[in-house]
PDB file of C-alpha atoms in Angstrom:
ATOM      1  CA  MET A  21      13.189 -15.328   3.615  1.00  0.00           C
ATOM      2  CA  ARG A  22       9.713 -13.972   4.347  1.00  0.00           C
ATOM      3  CA  PRO A  23       9.817 -10.990   6.727  1.00  0.00           C
ATOM      4  CA  ALA A  24       6.667 -10.043   8.616  1.00  0.00           C
ATOM      5  CA  ARG A  25       3.767  -8.735   6.547  1.00  0.00           C
ATOM      6  CA  THR A  26       3.383  -4.993   6.129  1.00  0.00           C
ATOM      7  CA  ALA A  27      -0.318  -4.163   6.426  1.00  0.00           C
ATOM      8  CA  LEU A  28      -1.567  -1.104   4.712  1.00  0.00           C
ATOM      9  CA  LEU A  29      -5.146   0.376   5.255  1.00  0.00           C
ATOM     10  CA  ALA A  30      -6.829   1.856   2.336  1.00  0.00           C
ATOM     11  CA  ALA A  31     -10.262   2.383   0.742  1.00  0.00           C
ATOM     12  CA  LEU A  32     -10.653   1.652  -2.991  1.00  0.00           C
ATOM     13  CA  ALA A  33      -7.536   0.779  -4.923  1.00  0.00           C
ATOM     14  CA  LEU A  34      -4.068   1.204  -3.378  1.00  0.00           C
ATOM     15  CA  THR A  35      -0.728   1.195  -5.212  1.00  0.00           C
ATOM     16  CA  ALA A  36       2.162   0.188  -2.997  1.00  0.00           C
ATOM     17  CA  ALA A  37       5.407   1.170  -4.670  1.00  0.00           C
ATOM     18  CA  LEU A  38       8.537  -0.548  -3.442  1.00  0.00           C
ATOM     19  CA  ALA A  39      11.416   1.468  -4.844  1.00  0.00           C
ATOM     20  CA  PRO A  40      14.516   3.386  -3.686  1.00  0.00           C
ATOM     21  CA  VAL A  41      13.651   6.824  -2.462  1.00  0.00           C
ATOM     22  CA  THR A  42      15.667  10.085  -2.562  1.00  0.00           C
ATOM     23  CA  ALA A  43      14.006  11.365   0.613  1.00  0.00           C
ATOM     24  CA  THR A  44      14.507   9.816   4.014  1.00  0.00           C
ATOM     25  CA  PRO A  45      12.857   6.430   3.939  1.00  0.00           C
ATOM     26  CA  PRO A  46      10.677   5.057   6.570  1.00  0.00           C
ATOM     27  CA  ALA A  47      12.506   3.365   9.538  1.00  0.00           C
ATOM     28  CA  LEU A  48      13.407  -0.201   9.502  1.00  0.00           C
ATOM     29  CA  ALA A  49      12.146  -2.587  12.287  1.00  0.00           C
ATOM     30  CA  ALA A  50      14.738  -4.559  14.211  1.00  0.00           C
ATOM     31  CA  THR A  51      14.123  -7.433  11.748  1.00  0.00           C
ATOM     32  CA  GLY A  52      15.111  -5.330   8.780  1.00  0.00           C
ATOM     33  CA  VAL A  53      11.491  -5.111   7.504  1.00  0.00           C
ATOM     34  CA  PRO A  54      10.547  -1.536   6.213  1.00  0.00           C
ATOM     35  CA  VAL A  55       8.070   0.224   8.481  1.00  0.00           C
ATOM     36  CA  LEU A  56       5.699   2.347   6.575  1.00  0.00           C
ATOM     37  CA  ALA A  57       5.108   5.942   7.426  1.00  0.00           C
ATOM     38  CA  ASP A  58       1.496   6.506   8.575  1.00  0.00           C
ATOM     39  CA  PRO A  59       0.256   2.999   7.585  1.00  0.00           C
ATOM     40  CA  GLY A  60      -3.261   3.706   8.772  1.00  0.00           C
ATOM     41  CA  PHE A  61      -3.464   7.198   7.408  1.00  0.00           C
ATOM     42  CA  GLU A  62      -4.042   8.496  10.961  1.00  0.00           C
ATOM     43  CA  LEU A  63      -1.526  11.451  10.379  1.00  0.00           C
ATOM     44  CA  GLY A  64      -3.463  12.437   7.177  1.00  0.00           C
ATOM     45  CA  GLY A  65      -1.216  10.479   4.832  1.00  0.00           C
ATOM     46  CA  ALA A  66       2.204  11.695   5.942  1.00  0.00           C
ATOM     47  CA  GLY A  67       4.855   9.883   3.858  1.00  0.00           C
ATOM     48  CA  TRP A  68       2.348   8.907   1.104  1.00  0.00           C
ATOM     49  CA  GLN A  69       2.029  10.300  -2.395  1.00  0.00           C
ATOM     50  CA  PHE A  70      -1.361  11.102  -3.703  1.00  0.00           C
ATOM     51  CA  THR A  71      -2.348  11.768  -7.292  1.00  0.00           C
ATOM     52  CA  PRO A  72      -5.353  14.191  -8.041  1.00  0.00           C
ATOM     53  CA  GLY A  73      -8.641  12.623  -7.078  1.00  0.00           C
ATOM     54  CA  THR A  74      -7.126  10.838  -3.978  1.00  0.00           C
ATOM     55  CA  GLY A  75      -6.692  11.828  -0.347  1.00  0.00           C
ATOM     56  CA  THR A  76      -7.520  10.898   3.193  1.00  0.00           C
ATOM     57  CA  ALA A  77     -10.982  10.974   4.968  1.00  0.00           C
ATOM     58  CA  GLY A  78     -12.684   9.716   8.066  1.00  0.00           C
ATOM     59  CA  ASN A  79     -16.029   8.629   6.658  1.00  0.00           C
ATOM     60  CA  TYR A  80     -15.630   4.796   6.545  1.00  0.00           C
ATOM     61  CA  PRO A  81     -12.286   3.578   8.061  1.00  0.00           C
ATOM     62  CA  HIS A  82     -11.317  -0.023   8.368  1.00  0.00           C
ATOM     63  CA  SER A  83      -9.851   0.605  11.780  1.00  0.00           C
ATOM     64  CA  GLY A  84      -8.696   3.794  13.512  1.00  0.00           C
ATOM     65  CA  SER A  85     -10.353   7.000  12.337  1.00  0.00           C
ATOM     66  CA  ARG A  86      -8.878   7.588   8.851  1.00  0.00           C
ATOM     67  CA  LEU A  87      -8.579   6.001   5.415  1.00  0.00           C
ATOM     68  CA  ALA A  88      -7.197   6.702   1.869  1.00  0.00           C
ATOM     69  CA  TYR A  89      -9.666   7.180  -0.849  1.00  0.00           C
ATOM     70  CA  LEU A  90      -9.401   7.282  -4.654  1.00  0.00           C
ATOM     71  CA  ASP A  91     -12.189   8.746  -6.687  1.00  0.00           C
ATOM     72  CA  GLY A  92     -13.400   6.837  -9.729  1.00  0.00           C
ATOM     73  CA  GLY A  93     -11.332   7.296 -12.888  1.00  0.00           C
ATOM     74  CA  ALA A  94      -8.148   5.988 -14.446  1.00  0.00           C
ATOM     75  CA  GLY A  95      -4.759   6.903 -13.082  1.00  0.00           C
ATOM     76  CA  ARG A  96      -5.664   7.384  -9.450  1.00  0.00           C
ATOM     77  CA  GLN A  97      -2.925   6.187  -7.022  1.00  0.00           C
ATOM     78  CA  VAL A  98      -1.937   6.351  -3.440  1.00  0.00           C
ATOM     79  CA  SER A  99       1.678   5.123  -2.975  1.00  0.00           C
ATOM     80  CA  GLN A 100       4.609   5.034  -0.645  1.00  0.00           C
ATOM     81  CA  SER A 101       8.120   4.227  -1.670  1.00  0.00           C
ATOM     82  CA  PHE A 102      10.723   2.662   0.529  1.00  0.00           C
ATOM     83  CA  THR A 103      14.045   0.764   0.274  1.00  0.00           C
ATOM     84  CA  ALA A 104      14.122  -2.818   1.494  1.00  0.00           C
ATOM     85  CA  ALA A 105      17.150  -3.430   3.797  1.00  0.00           C
ATOM     86  CA  ALA A 106      18.091  -6.716   2.170  1.00  0.00           C
ATOM     87  CA  PRO A 107      17.102  -8.820  -0.831  1.00  0.00           C
ATOM     88  CA  GLY A 108      14.386 -11.293  -0.215  1.00  0.00           C
ATOM     89  CA  VAL A 109      10.702 -11.963  -0.514  1.00  0.00           C
ATOM     90  CA  TYR A 110       8.356  -9.551   1.191  1.00  0.00           C
ATOM     91  CA  ASP A 111       4.582  -9.894   1.714  1.00  0.00           C
ATOM     92  CA  VAL A 112       2.531  -6.803   0.838  1.00  0.00           C
ATOM     93  CA  SER A 113      -1.112  -6.631   1.840  1.00  0.00           C
ATOM     94  CA  ALA A 114      -3.939  -4.055   2.390  1.00  0.00           C
ATOM     95  CA  TRP A 115      -7.453  -3.839   3.736  1.00  0.00           C
ATOM     96  CA  ILE A 116      -9.484  -2.570   0.708  1.00  0.00           C
ATOM     97  CA  ALA A 117     -13.168  -1.630   0.074  1.00  0.00           C
ATOM     98  CA  THR A 118     -14.222  -0.492  -3.447  1.00  0.00           C
ATOM     99  CA  GLY A 119     -17.022   1.623  -4.560  1.00  0.00           C
ATOM    100  CA  GLY A 120     -17.209   0.196  -8.162  1.00  0.00           C
ATOM    101  CA  PRO A 121     -15.585  -2.155 -10.690  1.00  0.00           C
ATOM    102  CA  ASN A 122     -12.124  -1.941 -12.422  1.00  0.00           C
ATOM    103  CA  ALA A 123      -9.956  -1.175  -9.390  1.00  0.00           C
ATOM    104  CA  ALA A 124      -6.689  -2.949  -8.724  1.00  0.00           C
ATOM    105  CA  PHE A 125      -4.056  -3.431  -5.948  1.00  0.00           C
ATOM    106  CA  THR A 126      -0.620  -3.160  -7.632  1.00  0.00           C
ATOM    107  CA  VAL A 127       2.773  -3.702  -6.313  1.00  0.00           C
ATOM    108  CA  ARG A 128       5.887  -2.285  -8.092  1.00  0.00           C
ATOM    109  CA  VAL A 129       9.475  -3.036  -7.422  1.00  0.00           C
ATOM    110  CA  ASN A 130      11.982  -0.496  -8.761  1.00  0.00           C
ATOM    111  CA  GLY A 131       9.163   0.982 -10.918  1.00  0.00           C
ATOM    112  CA  THR A 132       8.271  -2.326 -12.522  1.00  0.00           C
ATOM    113  CA  VAL A 133       4.962  -4.008 -11.723  1.00  0.00           C
ATOM    114  CA  ALA A 134       5.603  -7.059  -9.653  1.00  0.00           C
ATOM    115  CA  GLY A 135       1.909  -8.051  -9.346  1.00  0.00           C
ATOM    116  CA  THR A 136      -1.596  -6.848  -9.622  1.00  0.00           C
ATOM    117  CA  VAL A 137      -4.776  -8.084  -7.890  1.00  0.00           C
ATOM    118  CA  PRO A 138      -7.962  -7.045  -9.706  1.00  0.00           C
ATOM    119  CA  LEU A 139     -10.605  -5.807  -7.306  1.00  0.00           C
ATOM    120  CA  ALA A 140     -14.320  -6.416  -7.670  1.00  0.00           C
ATOM    121  CA  ALA A 141     -16.845  -3.858  -6.364  1.00  0.00           C
ATOM    122  CA  ARG A 142     -17.107  -4.600  -2.650  1.00  0.00           C
ATOM    123  CA  ALA A 143     -18.487  -2.200  -0.023  1.00  0.00           C
ATOM    124  CA  ALA A 144     -17.065  -4.133   2.911  1.00  0.00           C
ATOM    125  CA  TYR A 145     -13.393  -4.328   3.560  1.00  0.00           C
ATOM    126  CA  ALA A 146     -11.543  -7.415   2.585  1.00  0.00           C
ATOM    127  CA  GLY A 147      -7.855  -8.363   3.072  1.00  0.00           C
ATOM    128  CA  VAL A 148      -5.951  -8.157  -0.342  1.00  0.00           C
ATOM    129  CA  GLY A 149      -2.422  -9.254  -0.861  1.00  0.00           C
ATOM    130  CA  GLU A 150      -0.048 -11.343   0.977  1.00  0.00           C
ATOM    131  CA  HIS A 151       1.495 -10.717  -2.343  1.00  0.00           C
ATOM    132  CA  PRO A 152       5.139 -11.936  -2.281  1.00  0.00           C
ATOM    133  CA  CYS A 153       7.467  -9.455  -4.067  1.00  0.00           C
ATOM    134  CA  GLN A 154      11.027 -10.336  -4.782  1.00  0.00           C
ATOM    135  CA  ILE A 155      13.281  -7.436  -3.733  1.00  0.00           C
ATOM    136  CA  VAL A 156      16.697  -7.450  -5.524  1.00  0.00           C
ATOM    137  CA  ARG A 157      19.193  -4.751  -4.616  1.00  0.00           C
TER     138      ARG A 157
END
């Protein structure tokens, strides 16, 4: 089973966390695929968690008028948790531009790293992901 891709828009590295949440999770599409809250950051990152040195801005969006940014340095993360409606394989992807080396796009399932894509320095946005993640409930 491969539900439709969930596209995330971000600048620099983005951590997409797939885990059960205690707060109200984002809605599910009719197909049962999770729908992320504010996927393009147009609402200022509503539904996302930001560590220090991260946030939203409007200086170089991929589309729309906003983006997520992560300043240089270790431990910077932008994430959103949600619960998958059913076990299966889900594709997770993002449009990412990086300002320097040593960035990564990481997907976690229940807190465990399911995959990481190292990111080279790249000023232009590029699609990253289509990373299949096995969700087991």
